[in-house]
Backbone as a ProteinNet text record, in pm:
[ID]
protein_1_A
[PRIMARY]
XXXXXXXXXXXXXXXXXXXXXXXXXXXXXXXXXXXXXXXXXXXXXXXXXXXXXXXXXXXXXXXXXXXXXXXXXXXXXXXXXXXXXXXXXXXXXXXXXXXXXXXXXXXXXXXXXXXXXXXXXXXXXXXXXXXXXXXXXXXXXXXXXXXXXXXXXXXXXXXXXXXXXXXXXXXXXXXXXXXXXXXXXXXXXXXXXXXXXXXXXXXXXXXXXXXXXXXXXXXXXXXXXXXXXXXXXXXXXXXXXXXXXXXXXXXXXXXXXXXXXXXXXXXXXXXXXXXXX
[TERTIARY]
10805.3	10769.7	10844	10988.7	11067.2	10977.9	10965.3	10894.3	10745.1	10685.4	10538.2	10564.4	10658.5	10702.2	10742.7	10840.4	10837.3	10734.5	10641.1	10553.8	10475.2	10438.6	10345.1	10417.6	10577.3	10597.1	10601.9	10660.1	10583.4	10473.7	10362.6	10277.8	10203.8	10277.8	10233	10297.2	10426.7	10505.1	10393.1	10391.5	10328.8	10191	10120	9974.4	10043.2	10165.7	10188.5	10219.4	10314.1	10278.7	10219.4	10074.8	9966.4	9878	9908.6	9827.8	9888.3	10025.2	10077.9	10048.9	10067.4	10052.1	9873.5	9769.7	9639	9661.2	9691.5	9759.5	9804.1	9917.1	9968.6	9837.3	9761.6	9722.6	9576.1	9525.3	9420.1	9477.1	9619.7	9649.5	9649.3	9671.7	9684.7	9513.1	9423.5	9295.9	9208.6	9294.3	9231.4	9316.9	9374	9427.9	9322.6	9220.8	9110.3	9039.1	9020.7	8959.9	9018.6	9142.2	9206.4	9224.2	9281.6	9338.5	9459.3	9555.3	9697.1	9723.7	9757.4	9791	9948.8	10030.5	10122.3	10171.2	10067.3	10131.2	10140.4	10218.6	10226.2	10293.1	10283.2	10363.6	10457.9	10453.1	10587.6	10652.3	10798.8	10917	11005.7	11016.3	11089.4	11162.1	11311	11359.7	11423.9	11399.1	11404.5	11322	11224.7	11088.4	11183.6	11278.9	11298.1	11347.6	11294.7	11260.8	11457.1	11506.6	11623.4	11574.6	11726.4	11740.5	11879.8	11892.8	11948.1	12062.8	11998.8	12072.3	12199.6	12085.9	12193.4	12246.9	12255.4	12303.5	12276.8	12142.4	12121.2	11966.3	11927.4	11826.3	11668.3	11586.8	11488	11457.6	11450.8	11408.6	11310.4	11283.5	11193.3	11085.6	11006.6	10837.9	10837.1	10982.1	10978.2	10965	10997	10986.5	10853.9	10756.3	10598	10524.4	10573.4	10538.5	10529.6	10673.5	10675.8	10650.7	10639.5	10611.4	10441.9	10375.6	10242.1	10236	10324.3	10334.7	10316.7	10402.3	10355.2	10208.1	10159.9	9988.6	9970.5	9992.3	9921.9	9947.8	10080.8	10081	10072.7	10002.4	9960.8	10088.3	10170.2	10249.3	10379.5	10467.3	10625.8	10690.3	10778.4	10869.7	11012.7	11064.4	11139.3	11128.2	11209.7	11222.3	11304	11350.2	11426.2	11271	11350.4	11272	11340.8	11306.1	11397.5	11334.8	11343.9	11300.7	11287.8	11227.8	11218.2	11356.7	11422.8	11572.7	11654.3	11649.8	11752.4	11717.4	11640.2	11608.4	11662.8	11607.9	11697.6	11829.6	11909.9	12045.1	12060.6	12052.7	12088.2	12063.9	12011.4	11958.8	11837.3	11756.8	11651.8	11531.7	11432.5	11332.4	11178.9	11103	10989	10857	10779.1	10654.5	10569.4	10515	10367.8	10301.1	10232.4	10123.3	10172.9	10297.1	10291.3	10247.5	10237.6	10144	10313.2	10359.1	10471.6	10407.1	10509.9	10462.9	10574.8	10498.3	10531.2	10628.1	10736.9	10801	10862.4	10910.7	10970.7	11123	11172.2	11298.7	11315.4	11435.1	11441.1	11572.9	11579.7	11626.9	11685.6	11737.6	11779.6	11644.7	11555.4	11390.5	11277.4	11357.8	11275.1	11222.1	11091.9	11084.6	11016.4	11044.9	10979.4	10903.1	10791	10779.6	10831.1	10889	10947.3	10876.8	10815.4	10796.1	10883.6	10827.2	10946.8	10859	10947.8	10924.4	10993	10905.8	10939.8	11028	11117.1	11194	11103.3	10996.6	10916.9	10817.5	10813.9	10792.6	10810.6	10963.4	11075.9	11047	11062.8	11024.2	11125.4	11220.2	11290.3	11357.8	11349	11368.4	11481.5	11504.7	11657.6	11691.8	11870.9	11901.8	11843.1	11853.2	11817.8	11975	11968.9	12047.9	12067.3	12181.6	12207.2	12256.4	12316.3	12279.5	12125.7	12010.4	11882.8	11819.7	11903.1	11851.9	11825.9	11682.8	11654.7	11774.9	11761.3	11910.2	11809.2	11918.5	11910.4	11778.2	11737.7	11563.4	11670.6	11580.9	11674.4	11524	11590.4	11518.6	11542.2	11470.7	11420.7	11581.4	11677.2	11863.3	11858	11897.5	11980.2	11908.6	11740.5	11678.1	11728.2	11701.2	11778.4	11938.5	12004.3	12188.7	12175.6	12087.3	12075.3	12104.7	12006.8	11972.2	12015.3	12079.1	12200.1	12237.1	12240.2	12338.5	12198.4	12080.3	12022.2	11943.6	11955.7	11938.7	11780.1	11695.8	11536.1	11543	11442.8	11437.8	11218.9	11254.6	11110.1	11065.4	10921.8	10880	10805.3	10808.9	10759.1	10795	10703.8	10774.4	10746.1	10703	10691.4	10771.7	10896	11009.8	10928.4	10861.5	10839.2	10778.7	10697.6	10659.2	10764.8	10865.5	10980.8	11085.1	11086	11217	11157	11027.7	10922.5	10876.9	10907	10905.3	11048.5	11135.4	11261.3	11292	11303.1	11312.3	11254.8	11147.9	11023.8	11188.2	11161.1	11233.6	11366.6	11440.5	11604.4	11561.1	11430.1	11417.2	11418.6	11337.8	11347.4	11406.1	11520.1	11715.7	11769.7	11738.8	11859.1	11812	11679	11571.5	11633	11622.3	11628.5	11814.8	11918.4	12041.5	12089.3	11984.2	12002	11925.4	11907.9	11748.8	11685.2	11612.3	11450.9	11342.8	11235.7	11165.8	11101.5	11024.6	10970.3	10866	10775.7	10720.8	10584.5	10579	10422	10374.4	10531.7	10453.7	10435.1	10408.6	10385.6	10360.5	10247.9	10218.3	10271.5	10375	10473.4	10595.2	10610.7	10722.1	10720	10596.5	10532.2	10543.8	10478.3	10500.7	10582.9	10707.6	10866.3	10887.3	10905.9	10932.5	10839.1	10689.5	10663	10771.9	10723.2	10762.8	10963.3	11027.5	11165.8	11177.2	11094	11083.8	11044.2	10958.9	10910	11079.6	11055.5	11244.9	11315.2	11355	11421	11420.8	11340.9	11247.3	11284.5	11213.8	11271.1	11369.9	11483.9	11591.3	11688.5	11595.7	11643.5	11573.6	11472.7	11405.4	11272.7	11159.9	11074.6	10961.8	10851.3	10738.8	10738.7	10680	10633.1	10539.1	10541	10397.3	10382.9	10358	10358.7	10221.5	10249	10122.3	10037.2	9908.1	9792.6	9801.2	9818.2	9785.3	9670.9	9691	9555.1	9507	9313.6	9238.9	9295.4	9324.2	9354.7	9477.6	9605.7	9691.6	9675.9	9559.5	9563.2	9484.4	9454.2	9342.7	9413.4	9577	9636	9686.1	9751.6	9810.7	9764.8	9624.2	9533.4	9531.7	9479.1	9478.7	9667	9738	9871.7	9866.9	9796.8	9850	9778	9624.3	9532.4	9549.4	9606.4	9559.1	9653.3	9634.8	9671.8	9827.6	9925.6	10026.4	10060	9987.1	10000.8	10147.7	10100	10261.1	10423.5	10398.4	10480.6	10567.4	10419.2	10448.8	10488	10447.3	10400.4	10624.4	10657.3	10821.5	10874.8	10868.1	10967.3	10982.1	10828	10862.7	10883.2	10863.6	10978.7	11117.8	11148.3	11296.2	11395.8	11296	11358	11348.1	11279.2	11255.9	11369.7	11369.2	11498.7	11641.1	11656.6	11779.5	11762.8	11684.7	11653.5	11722.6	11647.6	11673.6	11791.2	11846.3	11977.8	12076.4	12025.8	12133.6	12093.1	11968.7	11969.7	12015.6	12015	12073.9	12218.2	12264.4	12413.9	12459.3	12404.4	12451.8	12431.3	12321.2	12356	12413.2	12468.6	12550.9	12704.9	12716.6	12891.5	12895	12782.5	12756.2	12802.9	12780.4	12796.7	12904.1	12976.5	13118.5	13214.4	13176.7	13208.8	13205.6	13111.1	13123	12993.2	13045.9	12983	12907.1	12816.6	12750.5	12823.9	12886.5	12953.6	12819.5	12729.3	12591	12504.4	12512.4	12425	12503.4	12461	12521.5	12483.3	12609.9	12609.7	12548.8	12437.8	12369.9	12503.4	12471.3	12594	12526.8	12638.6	12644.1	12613.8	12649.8	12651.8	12496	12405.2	12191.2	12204.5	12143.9	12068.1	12087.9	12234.1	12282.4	12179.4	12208.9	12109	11972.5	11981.9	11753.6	11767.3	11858.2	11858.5	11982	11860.8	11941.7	11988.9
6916.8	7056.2	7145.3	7114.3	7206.3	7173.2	7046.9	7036.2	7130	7107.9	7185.5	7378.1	7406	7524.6	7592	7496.9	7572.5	7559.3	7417.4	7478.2	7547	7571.5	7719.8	7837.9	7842.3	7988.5	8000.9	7897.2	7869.5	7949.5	7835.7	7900.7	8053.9	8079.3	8236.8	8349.7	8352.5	8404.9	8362.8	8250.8	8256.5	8332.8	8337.5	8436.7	8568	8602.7	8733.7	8791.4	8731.5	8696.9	8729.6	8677.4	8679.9	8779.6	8837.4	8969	9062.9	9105.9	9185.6	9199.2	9064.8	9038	9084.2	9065.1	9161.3	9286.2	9322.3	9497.2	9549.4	9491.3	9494.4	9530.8	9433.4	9400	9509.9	9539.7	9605.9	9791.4	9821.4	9882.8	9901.6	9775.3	9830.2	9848.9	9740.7	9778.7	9923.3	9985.6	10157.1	10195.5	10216.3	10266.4	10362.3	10322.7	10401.9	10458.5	10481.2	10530.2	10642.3	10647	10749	10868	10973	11099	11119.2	11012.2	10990.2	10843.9	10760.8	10662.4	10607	10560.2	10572.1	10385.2	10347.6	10184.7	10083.5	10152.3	10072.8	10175.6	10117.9	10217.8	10282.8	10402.7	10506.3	10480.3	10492.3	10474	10588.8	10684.5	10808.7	10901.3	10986	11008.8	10937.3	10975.5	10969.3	10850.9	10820.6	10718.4	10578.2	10608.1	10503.4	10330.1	10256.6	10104.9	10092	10098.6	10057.8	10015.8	9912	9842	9977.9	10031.5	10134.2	10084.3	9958.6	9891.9	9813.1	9714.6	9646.4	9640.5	9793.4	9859.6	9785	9741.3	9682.4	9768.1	9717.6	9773.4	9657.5	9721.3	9636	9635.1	9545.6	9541.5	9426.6	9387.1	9288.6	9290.9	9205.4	9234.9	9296	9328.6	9386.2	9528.9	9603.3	9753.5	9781.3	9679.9	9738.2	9659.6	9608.7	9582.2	9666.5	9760.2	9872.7	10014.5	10030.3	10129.7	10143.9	10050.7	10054.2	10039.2	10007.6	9996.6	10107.1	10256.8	10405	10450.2	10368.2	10416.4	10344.9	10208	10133.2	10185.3	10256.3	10351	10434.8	10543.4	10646.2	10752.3	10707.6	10780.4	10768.5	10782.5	10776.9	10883.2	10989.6	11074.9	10975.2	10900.3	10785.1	10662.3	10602.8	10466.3	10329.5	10399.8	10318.1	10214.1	10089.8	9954.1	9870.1	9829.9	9651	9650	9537.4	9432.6	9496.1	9491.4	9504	9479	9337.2	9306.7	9383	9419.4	9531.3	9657.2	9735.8	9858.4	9809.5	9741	9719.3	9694.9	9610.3	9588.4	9725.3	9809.2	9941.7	10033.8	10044.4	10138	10208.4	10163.8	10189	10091.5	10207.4	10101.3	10163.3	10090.5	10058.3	10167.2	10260.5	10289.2	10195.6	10157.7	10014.9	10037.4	9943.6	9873.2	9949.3	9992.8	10003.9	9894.3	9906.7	9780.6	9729.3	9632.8	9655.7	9581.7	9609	9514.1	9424.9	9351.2	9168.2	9190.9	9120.2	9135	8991.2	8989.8	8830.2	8813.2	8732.7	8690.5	8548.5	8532.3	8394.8	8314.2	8216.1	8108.4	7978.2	7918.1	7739.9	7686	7719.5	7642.8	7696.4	7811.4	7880.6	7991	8064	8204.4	8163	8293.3	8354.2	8440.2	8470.4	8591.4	8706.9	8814.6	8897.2	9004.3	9008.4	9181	9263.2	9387.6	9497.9	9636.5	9710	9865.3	9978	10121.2	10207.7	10271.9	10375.2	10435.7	10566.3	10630.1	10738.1	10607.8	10504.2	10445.1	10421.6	10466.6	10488.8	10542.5	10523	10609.9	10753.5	10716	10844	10836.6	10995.2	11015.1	10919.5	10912.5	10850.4	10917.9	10955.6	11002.5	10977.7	11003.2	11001.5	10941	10845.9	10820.4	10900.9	10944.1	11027.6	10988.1	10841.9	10789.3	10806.5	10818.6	10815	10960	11100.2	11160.5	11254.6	11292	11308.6	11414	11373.8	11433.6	11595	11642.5	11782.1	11781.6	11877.2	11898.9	11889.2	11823.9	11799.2	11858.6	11946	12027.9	11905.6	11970.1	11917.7	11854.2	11926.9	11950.7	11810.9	11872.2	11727.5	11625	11584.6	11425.2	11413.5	11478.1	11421.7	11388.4	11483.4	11415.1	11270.7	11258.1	11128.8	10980	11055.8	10916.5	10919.2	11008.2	11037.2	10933.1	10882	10792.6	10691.3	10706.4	10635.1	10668.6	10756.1	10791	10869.6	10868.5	10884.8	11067.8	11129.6	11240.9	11274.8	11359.4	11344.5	11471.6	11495.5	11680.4	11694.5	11578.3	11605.8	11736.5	11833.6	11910.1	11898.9	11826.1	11812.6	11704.3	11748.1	11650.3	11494.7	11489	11316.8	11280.4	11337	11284.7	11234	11331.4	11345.7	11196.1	11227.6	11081.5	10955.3	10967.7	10807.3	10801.5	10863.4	10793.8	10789.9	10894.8	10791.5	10688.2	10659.1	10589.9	10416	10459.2	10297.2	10283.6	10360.5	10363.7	10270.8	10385.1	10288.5	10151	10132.5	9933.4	9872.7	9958.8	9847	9787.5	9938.1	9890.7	9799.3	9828	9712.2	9588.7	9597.9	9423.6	9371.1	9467.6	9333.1	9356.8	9417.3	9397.6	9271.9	9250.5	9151.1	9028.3	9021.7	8876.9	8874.4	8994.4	8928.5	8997.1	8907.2	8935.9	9095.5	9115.8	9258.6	9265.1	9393.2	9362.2	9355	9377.7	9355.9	9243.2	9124	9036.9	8934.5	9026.6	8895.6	8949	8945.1	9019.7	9018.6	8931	8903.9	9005.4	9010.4	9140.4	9241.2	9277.6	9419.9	9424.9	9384.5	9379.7	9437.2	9353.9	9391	9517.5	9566.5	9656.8	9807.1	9788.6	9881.6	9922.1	9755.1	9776.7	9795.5	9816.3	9825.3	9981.3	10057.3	10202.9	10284.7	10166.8	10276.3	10280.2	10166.9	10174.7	10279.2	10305.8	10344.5	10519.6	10549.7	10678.8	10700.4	10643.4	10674.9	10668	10605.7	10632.4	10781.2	10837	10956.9	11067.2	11035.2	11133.2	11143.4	11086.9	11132.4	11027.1	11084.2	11003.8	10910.8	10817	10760.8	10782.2	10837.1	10899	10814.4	10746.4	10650.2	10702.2	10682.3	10630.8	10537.2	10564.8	10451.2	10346.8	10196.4	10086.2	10050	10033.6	9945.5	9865.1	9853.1	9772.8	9642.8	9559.2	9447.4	9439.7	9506.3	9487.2	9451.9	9574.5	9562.4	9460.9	9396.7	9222.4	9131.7	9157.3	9049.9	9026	9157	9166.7	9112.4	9159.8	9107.8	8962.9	8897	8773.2	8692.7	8735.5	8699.8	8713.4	8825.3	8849.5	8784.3	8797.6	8724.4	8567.1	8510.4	8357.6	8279.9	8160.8	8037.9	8087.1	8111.2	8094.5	8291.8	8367.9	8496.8	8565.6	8507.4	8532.6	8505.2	8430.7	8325.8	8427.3	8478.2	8553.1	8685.8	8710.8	8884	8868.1	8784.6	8772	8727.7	8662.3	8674	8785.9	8868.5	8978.2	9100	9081.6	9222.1	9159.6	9113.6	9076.1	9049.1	9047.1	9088.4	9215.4	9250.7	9385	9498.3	9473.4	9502.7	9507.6	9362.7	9352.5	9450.3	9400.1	9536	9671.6	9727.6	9850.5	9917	9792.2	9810	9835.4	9782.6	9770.9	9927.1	9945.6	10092.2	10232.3	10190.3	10311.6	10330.7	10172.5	10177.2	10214	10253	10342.2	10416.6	10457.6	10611.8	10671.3	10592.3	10656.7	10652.6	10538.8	10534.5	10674.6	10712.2	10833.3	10930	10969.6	11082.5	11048.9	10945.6	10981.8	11023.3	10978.2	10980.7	11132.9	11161	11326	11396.7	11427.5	11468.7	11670.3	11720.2	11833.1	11949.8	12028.4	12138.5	12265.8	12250.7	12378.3	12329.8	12212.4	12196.2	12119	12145.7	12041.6	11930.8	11840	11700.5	11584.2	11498.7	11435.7	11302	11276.2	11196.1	11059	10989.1	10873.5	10761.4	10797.8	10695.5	10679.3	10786.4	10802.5	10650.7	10626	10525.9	10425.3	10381.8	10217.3	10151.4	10213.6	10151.1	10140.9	10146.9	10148.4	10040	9908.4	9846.7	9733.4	9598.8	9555.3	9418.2
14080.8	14101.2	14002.8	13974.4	13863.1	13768.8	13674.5	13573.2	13526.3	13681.1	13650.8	13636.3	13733.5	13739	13605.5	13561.2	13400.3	13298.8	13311.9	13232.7	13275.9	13346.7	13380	13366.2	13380.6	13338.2	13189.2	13074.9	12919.1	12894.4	12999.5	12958.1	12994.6	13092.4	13115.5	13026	12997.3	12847	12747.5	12708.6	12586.3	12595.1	12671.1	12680.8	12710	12768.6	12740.1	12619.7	12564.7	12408.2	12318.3	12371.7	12274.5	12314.9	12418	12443.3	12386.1	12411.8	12326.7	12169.5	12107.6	11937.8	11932.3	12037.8	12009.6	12001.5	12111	12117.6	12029.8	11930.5	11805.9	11684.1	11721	11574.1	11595.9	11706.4	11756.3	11741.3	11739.2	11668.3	11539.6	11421.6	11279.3	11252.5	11378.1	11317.3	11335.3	11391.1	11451.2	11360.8	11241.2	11076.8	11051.5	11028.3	10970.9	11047.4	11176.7	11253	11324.9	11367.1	11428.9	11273.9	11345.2	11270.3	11180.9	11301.9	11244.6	11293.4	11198.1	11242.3	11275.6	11351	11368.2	11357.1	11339.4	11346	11477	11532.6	11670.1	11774.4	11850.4	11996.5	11995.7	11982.6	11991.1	12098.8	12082.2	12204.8	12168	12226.1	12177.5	12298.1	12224.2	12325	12449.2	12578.4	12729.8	12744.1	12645	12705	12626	12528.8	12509	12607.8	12567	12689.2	12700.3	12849.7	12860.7	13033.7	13068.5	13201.4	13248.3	13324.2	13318.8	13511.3	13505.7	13642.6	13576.1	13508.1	13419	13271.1	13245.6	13159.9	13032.6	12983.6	12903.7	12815.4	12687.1	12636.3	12625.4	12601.7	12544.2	12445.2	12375.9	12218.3	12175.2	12066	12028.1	12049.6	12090.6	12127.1	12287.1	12346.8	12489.4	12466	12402.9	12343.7	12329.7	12274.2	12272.3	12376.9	12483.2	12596	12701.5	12681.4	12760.8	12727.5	12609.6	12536.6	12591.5	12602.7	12656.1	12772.4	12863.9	12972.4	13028.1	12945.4	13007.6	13023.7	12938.5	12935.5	13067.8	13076.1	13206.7	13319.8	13330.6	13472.4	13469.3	13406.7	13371.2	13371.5	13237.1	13208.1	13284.2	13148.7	13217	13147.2	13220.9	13139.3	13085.5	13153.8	13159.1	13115.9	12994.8	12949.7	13075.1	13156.4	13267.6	13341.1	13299.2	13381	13416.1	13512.3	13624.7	13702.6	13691.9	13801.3	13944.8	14018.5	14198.6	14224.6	14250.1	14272.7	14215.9	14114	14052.6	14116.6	14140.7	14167	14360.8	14401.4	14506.6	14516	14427.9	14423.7	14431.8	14382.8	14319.6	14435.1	14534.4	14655	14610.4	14543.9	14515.3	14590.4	14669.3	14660	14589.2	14551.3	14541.7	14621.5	14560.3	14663.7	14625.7	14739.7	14787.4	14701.2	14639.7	14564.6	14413.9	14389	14244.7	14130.3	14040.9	13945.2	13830.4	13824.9	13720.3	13629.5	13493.4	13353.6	13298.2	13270.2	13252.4	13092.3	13135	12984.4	12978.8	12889.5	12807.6	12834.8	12870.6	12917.3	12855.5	12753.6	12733.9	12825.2	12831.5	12949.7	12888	12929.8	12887.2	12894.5	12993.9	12992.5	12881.2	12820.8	12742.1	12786.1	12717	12762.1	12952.4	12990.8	13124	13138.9	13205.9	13255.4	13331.2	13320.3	13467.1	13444.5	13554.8	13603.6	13627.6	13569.7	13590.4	13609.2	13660.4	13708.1	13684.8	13610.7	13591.6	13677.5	13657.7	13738.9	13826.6	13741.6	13819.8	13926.1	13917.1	14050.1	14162.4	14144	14313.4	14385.3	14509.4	14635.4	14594.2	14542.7	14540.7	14433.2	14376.9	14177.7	14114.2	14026.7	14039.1	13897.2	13909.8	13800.4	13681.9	13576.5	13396.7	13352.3	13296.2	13216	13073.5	13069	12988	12820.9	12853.8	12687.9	12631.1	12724.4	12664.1	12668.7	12649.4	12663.2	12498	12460.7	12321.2	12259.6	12129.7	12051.5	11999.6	11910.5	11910.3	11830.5	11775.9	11691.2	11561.7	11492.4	11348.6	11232.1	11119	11047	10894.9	10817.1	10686.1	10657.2	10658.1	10546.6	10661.7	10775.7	10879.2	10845	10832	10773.1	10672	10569.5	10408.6	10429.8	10518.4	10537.1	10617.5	10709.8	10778.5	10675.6	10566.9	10478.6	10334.3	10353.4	10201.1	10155.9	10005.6	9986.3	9928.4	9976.2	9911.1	9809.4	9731.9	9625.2	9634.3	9723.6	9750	9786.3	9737.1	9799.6	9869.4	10009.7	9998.8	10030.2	9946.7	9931.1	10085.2	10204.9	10321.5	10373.9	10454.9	10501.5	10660.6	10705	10810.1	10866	10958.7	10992.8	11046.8	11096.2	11146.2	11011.1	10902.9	10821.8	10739.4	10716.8	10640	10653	10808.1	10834.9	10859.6	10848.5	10840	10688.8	10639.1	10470.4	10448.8	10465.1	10440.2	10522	10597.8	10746.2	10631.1	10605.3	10503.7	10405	10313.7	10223.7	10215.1	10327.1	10342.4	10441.7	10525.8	10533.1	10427.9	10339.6	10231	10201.2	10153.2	10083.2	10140.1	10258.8	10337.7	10359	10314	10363	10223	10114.6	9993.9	10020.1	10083.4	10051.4	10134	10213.4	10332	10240.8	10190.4	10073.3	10162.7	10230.8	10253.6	10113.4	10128.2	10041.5	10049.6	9927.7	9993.5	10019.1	10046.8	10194.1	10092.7	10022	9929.6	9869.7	9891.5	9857.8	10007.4	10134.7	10244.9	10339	10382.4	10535.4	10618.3	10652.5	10793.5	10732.7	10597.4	10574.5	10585.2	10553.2	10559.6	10731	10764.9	10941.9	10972.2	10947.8	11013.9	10916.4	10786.8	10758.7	10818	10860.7	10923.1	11081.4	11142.6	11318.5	11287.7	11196.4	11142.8	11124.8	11079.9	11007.1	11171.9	11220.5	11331.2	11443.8	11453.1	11565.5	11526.1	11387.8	11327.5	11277.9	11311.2	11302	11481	11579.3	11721.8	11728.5	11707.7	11725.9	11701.7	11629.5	11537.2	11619.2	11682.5	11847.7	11722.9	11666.4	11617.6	11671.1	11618.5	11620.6	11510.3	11489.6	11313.5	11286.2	11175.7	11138.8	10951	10924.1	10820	10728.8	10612.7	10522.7	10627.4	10583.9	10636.6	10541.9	10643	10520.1	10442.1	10357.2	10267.2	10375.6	10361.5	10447.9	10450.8	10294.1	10269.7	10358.2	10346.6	10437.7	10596.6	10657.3	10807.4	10847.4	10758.4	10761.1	10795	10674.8	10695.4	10796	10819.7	11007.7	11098.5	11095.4	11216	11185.2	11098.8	11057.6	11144.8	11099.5	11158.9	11288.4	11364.9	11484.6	11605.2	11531.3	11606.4	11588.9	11511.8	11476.2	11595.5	11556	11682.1	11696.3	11647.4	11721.9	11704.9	11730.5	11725	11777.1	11906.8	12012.5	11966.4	11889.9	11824.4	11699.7	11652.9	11540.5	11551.1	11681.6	11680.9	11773.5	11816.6	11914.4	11725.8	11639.3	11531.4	11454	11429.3	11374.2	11458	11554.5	11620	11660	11660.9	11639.1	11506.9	11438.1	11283.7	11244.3	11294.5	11297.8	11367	11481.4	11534	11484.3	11420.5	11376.7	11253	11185.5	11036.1	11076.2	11169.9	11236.5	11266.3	11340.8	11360	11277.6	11148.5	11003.5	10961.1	10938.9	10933.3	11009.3	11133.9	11213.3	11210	11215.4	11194	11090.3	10950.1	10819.4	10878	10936	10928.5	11020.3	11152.8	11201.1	11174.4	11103.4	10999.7	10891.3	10862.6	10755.7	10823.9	10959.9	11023.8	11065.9	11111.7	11156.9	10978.2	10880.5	10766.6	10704.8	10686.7	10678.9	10722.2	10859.2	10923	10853.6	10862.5	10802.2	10883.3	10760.6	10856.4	10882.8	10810.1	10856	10950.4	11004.2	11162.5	11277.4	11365.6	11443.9	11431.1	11426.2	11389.8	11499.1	11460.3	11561.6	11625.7	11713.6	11805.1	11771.5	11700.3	11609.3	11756.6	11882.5	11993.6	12029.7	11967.8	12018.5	11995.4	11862.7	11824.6	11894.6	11924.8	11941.4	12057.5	12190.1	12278.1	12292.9	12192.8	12153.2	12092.6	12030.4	11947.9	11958.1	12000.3	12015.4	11927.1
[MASK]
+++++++++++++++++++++++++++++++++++++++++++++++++++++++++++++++++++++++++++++++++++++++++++++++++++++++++++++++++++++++++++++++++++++++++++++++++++++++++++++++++++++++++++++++++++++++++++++++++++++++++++++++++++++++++++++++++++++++++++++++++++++++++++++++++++++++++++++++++++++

């Protein structure tokens, strides 16, 4: 019975997996069709995906699990999710027939499935965690001090446009300072350097608002995301992705403890970390 038990939970992760990596890729294929394309699932602010019981974050392909998860329950002001048992450990309970969403947990048996639940699902409100609460409105001067140092300047004038082309920019730097290849010559790079720019851009309280890719590009994606081991693909590149991210936020929050801008208020170097894990 253990034996059969884990493979059926295998195999229920892995089709979660692979629904997500559609979701993914059914995003880059609405590029040309929407108004603004943003890439993949915004996580921003307050909405950003955290366990707020067990003081932990979500990241990897769990961030655009739950990031869509707000759509499936029709909206969350709140990134706070756990488990039923946690929200109970905690004196929290549950209102009846809420719907939760399935995220990825890895194990000694390998991945799992767990359900989990929003915090506006509680029978009763529950504080806001205040590490996740959105940082100050940052103007044209504060994005360019964010990303100082890398030599790029951009004539955006519209702030999310502004810190999602620098945001591309400094993945780059740090993808080739790290030897990964770059992202034009490989669709799985390009991947992570988009789903890398977008983390990385939320972390900073914005939307991503990116260049639209070339058709040929969002082929390849789909081609990657949809094919036989999609799931497979769609859990390595958000987790490289992540880590990417992480290398980027962490310059720039060593920048701001470094010299911090005496003409604005200085954004709090502690935002980014728990979005990224």
């Amino acid at each position: 019975m253990g034996t059969s038990s884990a493979v059926y939970e295998t195999e229920r992760a892995e089709s979660v997996a692979a629904h997500i990596a559609a979701a993914l890729a059914a995003s880059a294929e609405r590029s040309h069709a929407d108004e603004r394309w943003s890439g993949c699932w915004d996580a921003i602010g307050p909405a950003q995906p955290h366990d707020p019981v067990n003081n932990t974050v979500w990241s990897g392909i769990n961030r655009y699990a739950l990031a869509a998860g707000r759509t499936a329950i029709g909206g969350a002001p709140t990134g706070a999710w756990a488990t039923e048992e946690s929200w109970q450990g905690a004196g929290r309970a549950l209102r009846a027939g809420e719907p939760g969403i399935v995220t990825l947990h890895a194990g000694l048996g390998g991945l799992r499935a767990v359900t989990v639940y929003n915090a506006c699902q509680l029978a009763e409100p529950a504080a806001p965690d205040e590490r996740f609460a959105a940082p100050p409105p940052l103007e044209a001067a504060d994005i360019d001090r964010l990303f100082a140092g890398g030599g790029v300047a951009s004539t955006e004038e519209d702030p999310e446009r502004r810190a999602s082309q620098l945001a591309e920019v400094a993945v780059a730097q740090t993808g080739a300072a790290l030897g990964r290849p770059a992202g034009w010559q490989d669709a799985r790079e390009s991947l992570v350097g988009v789903l890398a720019s977008q983390v990385a851009v939320n972390a900073l309280g914005f939307a991503y608002w990116p260049d639209r890719p070339a058709p040929d590009v969002v082929e390849e994606w789909s081609e990657l995301l949809r094919g036989p081991d999609g799931g497979g693909a769609a859990l390595a590149a958000t987790a490289d992705a992540a880590r990417l991210a992480a290398s980027v936020v962490e310059q720039i929050a060593a920048h701001q403890l470094e010299a911090p801008h005496q003409g604005a208020a200085a954004l709090d170097a502690g935002y980014p970390h728990p979005f990224i894990d």
